[in-house]
mmCIF file of N, CA and C in Angstrom:
data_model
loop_
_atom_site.group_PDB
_atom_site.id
_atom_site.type_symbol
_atom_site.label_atom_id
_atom_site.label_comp_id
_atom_site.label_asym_id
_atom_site.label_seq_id
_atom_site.Cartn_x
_atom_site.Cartn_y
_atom_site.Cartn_z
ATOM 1 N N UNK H 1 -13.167 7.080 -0.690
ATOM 2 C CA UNK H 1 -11.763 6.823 -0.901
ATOM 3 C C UNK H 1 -11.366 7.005 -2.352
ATOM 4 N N UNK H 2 -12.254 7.088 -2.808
ATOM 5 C CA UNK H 2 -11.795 6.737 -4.828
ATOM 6 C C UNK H 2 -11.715 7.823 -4.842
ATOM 7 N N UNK H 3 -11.982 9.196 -4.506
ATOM 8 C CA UNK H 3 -11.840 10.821 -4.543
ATOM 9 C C UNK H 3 -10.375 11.353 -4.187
ATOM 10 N N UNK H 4 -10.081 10.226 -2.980
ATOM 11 C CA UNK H 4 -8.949 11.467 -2.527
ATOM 12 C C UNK H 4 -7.948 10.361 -1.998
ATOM 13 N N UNK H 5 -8.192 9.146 -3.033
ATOM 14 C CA UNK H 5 -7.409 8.321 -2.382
ATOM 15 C C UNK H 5 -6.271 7.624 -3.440
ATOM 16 N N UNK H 6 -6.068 8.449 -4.416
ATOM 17 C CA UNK H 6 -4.878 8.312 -5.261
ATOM 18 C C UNK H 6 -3.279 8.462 -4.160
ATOM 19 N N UNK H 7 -2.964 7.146 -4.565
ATOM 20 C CA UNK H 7 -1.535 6.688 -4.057
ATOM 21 C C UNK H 7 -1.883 5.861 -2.747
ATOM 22 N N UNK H 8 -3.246 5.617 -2.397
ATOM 23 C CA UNK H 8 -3.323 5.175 -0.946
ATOM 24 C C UNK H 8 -2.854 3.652 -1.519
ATOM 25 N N UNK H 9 -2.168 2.588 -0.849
ATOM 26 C CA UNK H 9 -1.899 1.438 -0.737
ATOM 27 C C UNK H 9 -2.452 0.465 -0.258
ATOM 28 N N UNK H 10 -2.802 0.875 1.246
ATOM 29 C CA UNK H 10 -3.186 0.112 2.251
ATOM 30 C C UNK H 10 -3.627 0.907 3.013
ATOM 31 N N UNK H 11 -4.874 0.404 4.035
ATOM 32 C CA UNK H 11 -5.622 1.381 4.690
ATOM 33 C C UNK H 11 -6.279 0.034 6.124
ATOM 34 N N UNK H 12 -6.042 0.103 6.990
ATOM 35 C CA UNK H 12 -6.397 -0.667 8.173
ATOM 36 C C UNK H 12 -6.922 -0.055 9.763
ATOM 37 N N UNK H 13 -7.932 -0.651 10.265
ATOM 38 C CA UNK H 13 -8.325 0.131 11.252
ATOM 39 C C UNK H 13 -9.954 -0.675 11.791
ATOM 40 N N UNK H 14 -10.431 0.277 12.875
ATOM 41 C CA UNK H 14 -11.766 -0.193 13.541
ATOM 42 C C UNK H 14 -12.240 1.468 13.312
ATOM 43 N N UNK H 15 -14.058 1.228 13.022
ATOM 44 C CA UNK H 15 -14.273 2.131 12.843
ATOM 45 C C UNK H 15 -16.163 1.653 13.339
ATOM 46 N N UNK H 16 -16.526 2.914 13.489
ATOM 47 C CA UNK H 16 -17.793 2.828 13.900
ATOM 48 C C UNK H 16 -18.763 3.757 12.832
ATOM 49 N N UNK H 17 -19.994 3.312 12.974
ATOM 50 C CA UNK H 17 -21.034 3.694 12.071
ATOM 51 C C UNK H 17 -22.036 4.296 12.337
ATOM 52 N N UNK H 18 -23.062 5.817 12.500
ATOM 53 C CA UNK H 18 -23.928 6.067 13.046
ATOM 54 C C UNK H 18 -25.526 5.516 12.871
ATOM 55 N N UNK H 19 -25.436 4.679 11.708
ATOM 56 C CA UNK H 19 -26.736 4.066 11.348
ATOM 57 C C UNK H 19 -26.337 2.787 11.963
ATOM 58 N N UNK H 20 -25.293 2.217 12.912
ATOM 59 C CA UNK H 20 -25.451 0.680 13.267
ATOM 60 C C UNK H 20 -24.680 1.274 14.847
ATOM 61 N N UNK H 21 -25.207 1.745 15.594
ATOM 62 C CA UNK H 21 -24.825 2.132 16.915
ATOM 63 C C UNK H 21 -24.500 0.795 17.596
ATOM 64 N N UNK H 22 -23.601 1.265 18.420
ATOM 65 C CA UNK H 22 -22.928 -0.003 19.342
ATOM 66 C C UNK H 22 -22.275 -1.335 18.686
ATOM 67 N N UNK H 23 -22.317 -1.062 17.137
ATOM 68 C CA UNK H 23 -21.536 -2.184 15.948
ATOM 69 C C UNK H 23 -19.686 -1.638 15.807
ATOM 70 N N UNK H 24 -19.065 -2.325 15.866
ATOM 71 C CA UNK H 24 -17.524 -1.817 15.676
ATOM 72 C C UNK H 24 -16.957 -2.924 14.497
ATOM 73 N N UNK H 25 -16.521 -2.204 13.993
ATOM 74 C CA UNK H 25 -16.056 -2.880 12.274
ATOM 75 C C UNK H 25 -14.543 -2.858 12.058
ATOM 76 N N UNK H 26 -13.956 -3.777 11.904
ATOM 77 C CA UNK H 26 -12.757 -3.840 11.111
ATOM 78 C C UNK H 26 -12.642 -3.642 9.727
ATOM 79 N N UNK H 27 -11.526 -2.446 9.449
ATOM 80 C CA UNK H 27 -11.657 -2.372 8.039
ATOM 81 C C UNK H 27 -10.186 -2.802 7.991
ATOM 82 N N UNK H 28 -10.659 -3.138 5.978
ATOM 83 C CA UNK H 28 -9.333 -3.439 5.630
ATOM 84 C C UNK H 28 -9.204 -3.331 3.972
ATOM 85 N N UNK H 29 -7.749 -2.898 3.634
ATOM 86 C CA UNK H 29 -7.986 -2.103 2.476
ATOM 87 C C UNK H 29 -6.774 -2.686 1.460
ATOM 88 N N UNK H 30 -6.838 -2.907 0.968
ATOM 89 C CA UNK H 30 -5.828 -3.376 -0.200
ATOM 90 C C UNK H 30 -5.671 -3.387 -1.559
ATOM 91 N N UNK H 31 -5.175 -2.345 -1.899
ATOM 92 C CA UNK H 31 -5.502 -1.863 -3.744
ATOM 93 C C UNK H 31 -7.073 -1.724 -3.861
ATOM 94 N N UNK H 32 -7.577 -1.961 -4.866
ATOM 95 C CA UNK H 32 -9.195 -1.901 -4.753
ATOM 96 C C UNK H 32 -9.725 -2.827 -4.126
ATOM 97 N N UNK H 33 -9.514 -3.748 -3.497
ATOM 98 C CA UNK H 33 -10.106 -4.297 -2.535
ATOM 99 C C UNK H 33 -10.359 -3.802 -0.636
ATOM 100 N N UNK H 34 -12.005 -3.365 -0.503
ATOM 101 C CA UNK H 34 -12.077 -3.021 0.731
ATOM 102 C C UNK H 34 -13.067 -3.918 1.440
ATOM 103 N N UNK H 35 -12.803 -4.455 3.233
ATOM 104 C CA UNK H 35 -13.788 -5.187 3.565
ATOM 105 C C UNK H 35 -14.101 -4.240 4.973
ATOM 106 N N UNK H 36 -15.150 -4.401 5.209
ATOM 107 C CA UNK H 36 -15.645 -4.615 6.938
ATOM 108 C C UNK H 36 -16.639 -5.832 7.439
ATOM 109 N N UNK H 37 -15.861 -6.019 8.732
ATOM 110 C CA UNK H 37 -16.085 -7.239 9.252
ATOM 111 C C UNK H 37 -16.406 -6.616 10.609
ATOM 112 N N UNK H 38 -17.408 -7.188 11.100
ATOM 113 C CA UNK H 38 -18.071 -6.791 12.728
ATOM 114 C C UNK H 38 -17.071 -7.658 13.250
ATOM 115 N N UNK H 39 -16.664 -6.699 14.160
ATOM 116 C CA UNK H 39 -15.512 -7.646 15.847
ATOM 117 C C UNK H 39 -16.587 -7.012 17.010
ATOM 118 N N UNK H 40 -16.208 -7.925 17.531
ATOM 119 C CA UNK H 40 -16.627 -7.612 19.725
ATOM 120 C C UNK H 40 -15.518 -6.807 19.915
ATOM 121 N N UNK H 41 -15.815 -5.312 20.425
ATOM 122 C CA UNK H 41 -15.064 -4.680 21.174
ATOM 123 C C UNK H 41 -15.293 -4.553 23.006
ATOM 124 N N UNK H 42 -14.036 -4.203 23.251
ATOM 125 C CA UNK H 42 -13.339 -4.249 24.855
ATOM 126 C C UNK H 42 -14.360 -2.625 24.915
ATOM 127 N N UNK H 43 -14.881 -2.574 26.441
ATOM 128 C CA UNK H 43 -15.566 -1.191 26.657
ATOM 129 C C UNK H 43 -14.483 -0.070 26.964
ATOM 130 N N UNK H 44 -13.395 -0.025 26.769
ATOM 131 C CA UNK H 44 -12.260 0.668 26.942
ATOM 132 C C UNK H 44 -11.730 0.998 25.320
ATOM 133 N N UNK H 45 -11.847 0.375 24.462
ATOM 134 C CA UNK H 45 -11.771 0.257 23.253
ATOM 135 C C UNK H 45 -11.646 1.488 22.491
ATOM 136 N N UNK H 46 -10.804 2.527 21.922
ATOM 137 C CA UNK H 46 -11.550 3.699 21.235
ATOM 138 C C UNK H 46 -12.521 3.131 20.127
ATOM 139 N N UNK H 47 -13.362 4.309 19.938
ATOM 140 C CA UNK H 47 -14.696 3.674 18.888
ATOM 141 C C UNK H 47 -13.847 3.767 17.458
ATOM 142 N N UNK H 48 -12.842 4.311 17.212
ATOM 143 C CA UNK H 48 -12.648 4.514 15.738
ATOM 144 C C UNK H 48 -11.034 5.033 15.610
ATOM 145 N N UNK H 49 -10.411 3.847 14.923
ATOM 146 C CA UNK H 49 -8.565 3.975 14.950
ATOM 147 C C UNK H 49 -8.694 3.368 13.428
ATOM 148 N N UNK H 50 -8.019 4.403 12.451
ATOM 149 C CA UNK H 50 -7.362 4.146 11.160
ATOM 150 C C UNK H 50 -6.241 4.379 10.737
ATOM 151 N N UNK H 51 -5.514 3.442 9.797
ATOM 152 C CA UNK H 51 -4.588 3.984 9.461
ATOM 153 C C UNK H 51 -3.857 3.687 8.146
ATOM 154 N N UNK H 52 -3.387 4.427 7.465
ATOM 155 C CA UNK H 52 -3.181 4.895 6.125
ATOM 156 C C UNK H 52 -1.906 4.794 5.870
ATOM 157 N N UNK H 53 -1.552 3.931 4.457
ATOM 158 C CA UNK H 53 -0.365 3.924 3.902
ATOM 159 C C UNK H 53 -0.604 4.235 2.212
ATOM 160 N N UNK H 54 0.765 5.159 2.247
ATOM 161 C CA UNK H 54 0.131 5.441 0.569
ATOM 162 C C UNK H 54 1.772 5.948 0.141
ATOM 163 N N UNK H 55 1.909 6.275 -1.275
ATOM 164 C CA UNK H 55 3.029 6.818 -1.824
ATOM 165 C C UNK H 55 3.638 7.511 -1.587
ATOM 166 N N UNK H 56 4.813 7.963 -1.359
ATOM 167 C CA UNK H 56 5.465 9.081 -0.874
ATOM 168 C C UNK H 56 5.096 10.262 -2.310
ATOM 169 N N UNK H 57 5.157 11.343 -2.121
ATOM 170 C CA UNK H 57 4.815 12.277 -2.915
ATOM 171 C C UNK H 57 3.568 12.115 -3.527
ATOM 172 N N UNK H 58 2.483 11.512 -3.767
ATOM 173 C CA UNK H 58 1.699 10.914 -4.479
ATOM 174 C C UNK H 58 0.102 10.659 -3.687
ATOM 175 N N UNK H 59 -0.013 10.568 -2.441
ATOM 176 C CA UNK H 59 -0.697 9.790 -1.562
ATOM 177 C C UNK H 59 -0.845 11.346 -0.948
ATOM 178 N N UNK H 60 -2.076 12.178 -1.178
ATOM 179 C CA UNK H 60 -2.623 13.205 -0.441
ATOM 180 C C UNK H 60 -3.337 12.945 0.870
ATOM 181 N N UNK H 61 -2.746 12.679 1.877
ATOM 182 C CA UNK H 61 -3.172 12.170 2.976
ATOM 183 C C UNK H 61 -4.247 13.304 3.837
ATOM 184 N N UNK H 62 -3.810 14.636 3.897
ATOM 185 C CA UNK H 62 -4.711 15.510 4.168
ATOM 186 C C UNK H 62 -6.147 16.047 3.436
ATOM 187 N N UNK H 63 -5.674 15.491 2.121
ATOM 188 C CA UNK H 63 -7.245 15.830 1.844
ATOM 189 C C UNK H 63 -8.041 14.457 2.417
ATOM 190 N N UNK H 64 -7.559 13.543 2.209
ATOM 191 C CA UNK H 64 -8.383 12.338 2.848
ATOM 192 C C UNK H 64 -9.155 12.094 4.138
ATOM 193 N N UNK H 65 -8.195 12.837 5.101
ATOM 194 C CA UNK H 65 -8.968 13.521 6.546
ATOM 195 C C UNK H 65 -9.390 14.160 6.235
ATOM 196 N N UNK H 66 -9.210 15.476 5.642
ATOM 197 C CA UNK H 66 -10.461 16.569 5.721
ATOM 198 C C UNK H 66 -11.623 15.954 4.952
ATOM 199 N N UNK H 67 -12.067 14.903 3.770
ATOM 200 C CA UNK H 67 -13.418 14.178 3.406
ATOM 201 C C UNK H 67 -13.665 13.567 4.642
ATOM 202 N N UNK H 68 -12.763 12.909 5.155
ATOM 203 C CA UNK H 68 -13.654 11.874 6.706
ATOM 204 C C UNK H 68 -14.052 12.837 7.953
ATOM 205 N N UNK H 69 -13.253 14.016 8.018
ATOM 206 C CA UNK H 69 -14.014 14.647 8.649
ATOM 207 C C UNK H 69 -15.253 15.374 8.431
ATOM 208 N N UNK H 70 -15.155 15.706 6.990
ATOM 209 C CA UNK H 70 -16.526 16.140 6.373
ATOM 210 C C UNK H 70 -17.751 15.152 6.624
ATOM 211 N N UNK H 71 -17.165 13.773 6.235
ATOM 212 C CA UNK H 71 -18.432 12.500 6.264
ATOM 213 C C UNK H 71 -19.245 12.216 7.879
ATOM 214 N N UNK H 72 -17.992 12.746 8.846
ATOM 215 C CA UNK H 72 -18.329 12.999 10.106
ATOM 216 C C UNK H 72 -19.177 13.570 10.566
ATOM 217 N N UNK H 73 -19.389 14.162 10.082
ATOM 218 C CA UNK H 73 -20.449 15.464 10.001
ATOM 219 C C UNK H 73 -19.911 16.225 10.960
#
């Protein structure tokens, strides 16, 4: 996030991890402060919902997906 995350604000979501299979994490993002916290997910659940608030003009939101899709492998 510190790469491509000039103007981001706030950043909230569940996300999953390939080194902790079947673990589902709440993230949460606030100026430089970021946490994840393990929740119990529903088996209907998608594995991974984020979402991004950042500056108008300022907040490069597409390069930020294209790194998470990169990290995706």
């Amino acid at each position: 996030l510190d790469a491509h995350g000039r103007g981001l604000l706030r950043a909230k979501g569940f996300a999953i991890f390939s080194e902790r299979p079947g673990r589902r994490y709440l993230f949460q993002l606030v100026g430089q402060r970021a946490n994840f916290t393990p929740v119990t997910a529903a088996p209907d659940d998608p594995p991974c919902r984020l979402v991004f608030i950042g500056e108008r003009d300022c907040f490069a939101a597409q390069d930020l997906l294209d790194a998470l899709d990169r990290a995706r492998g």
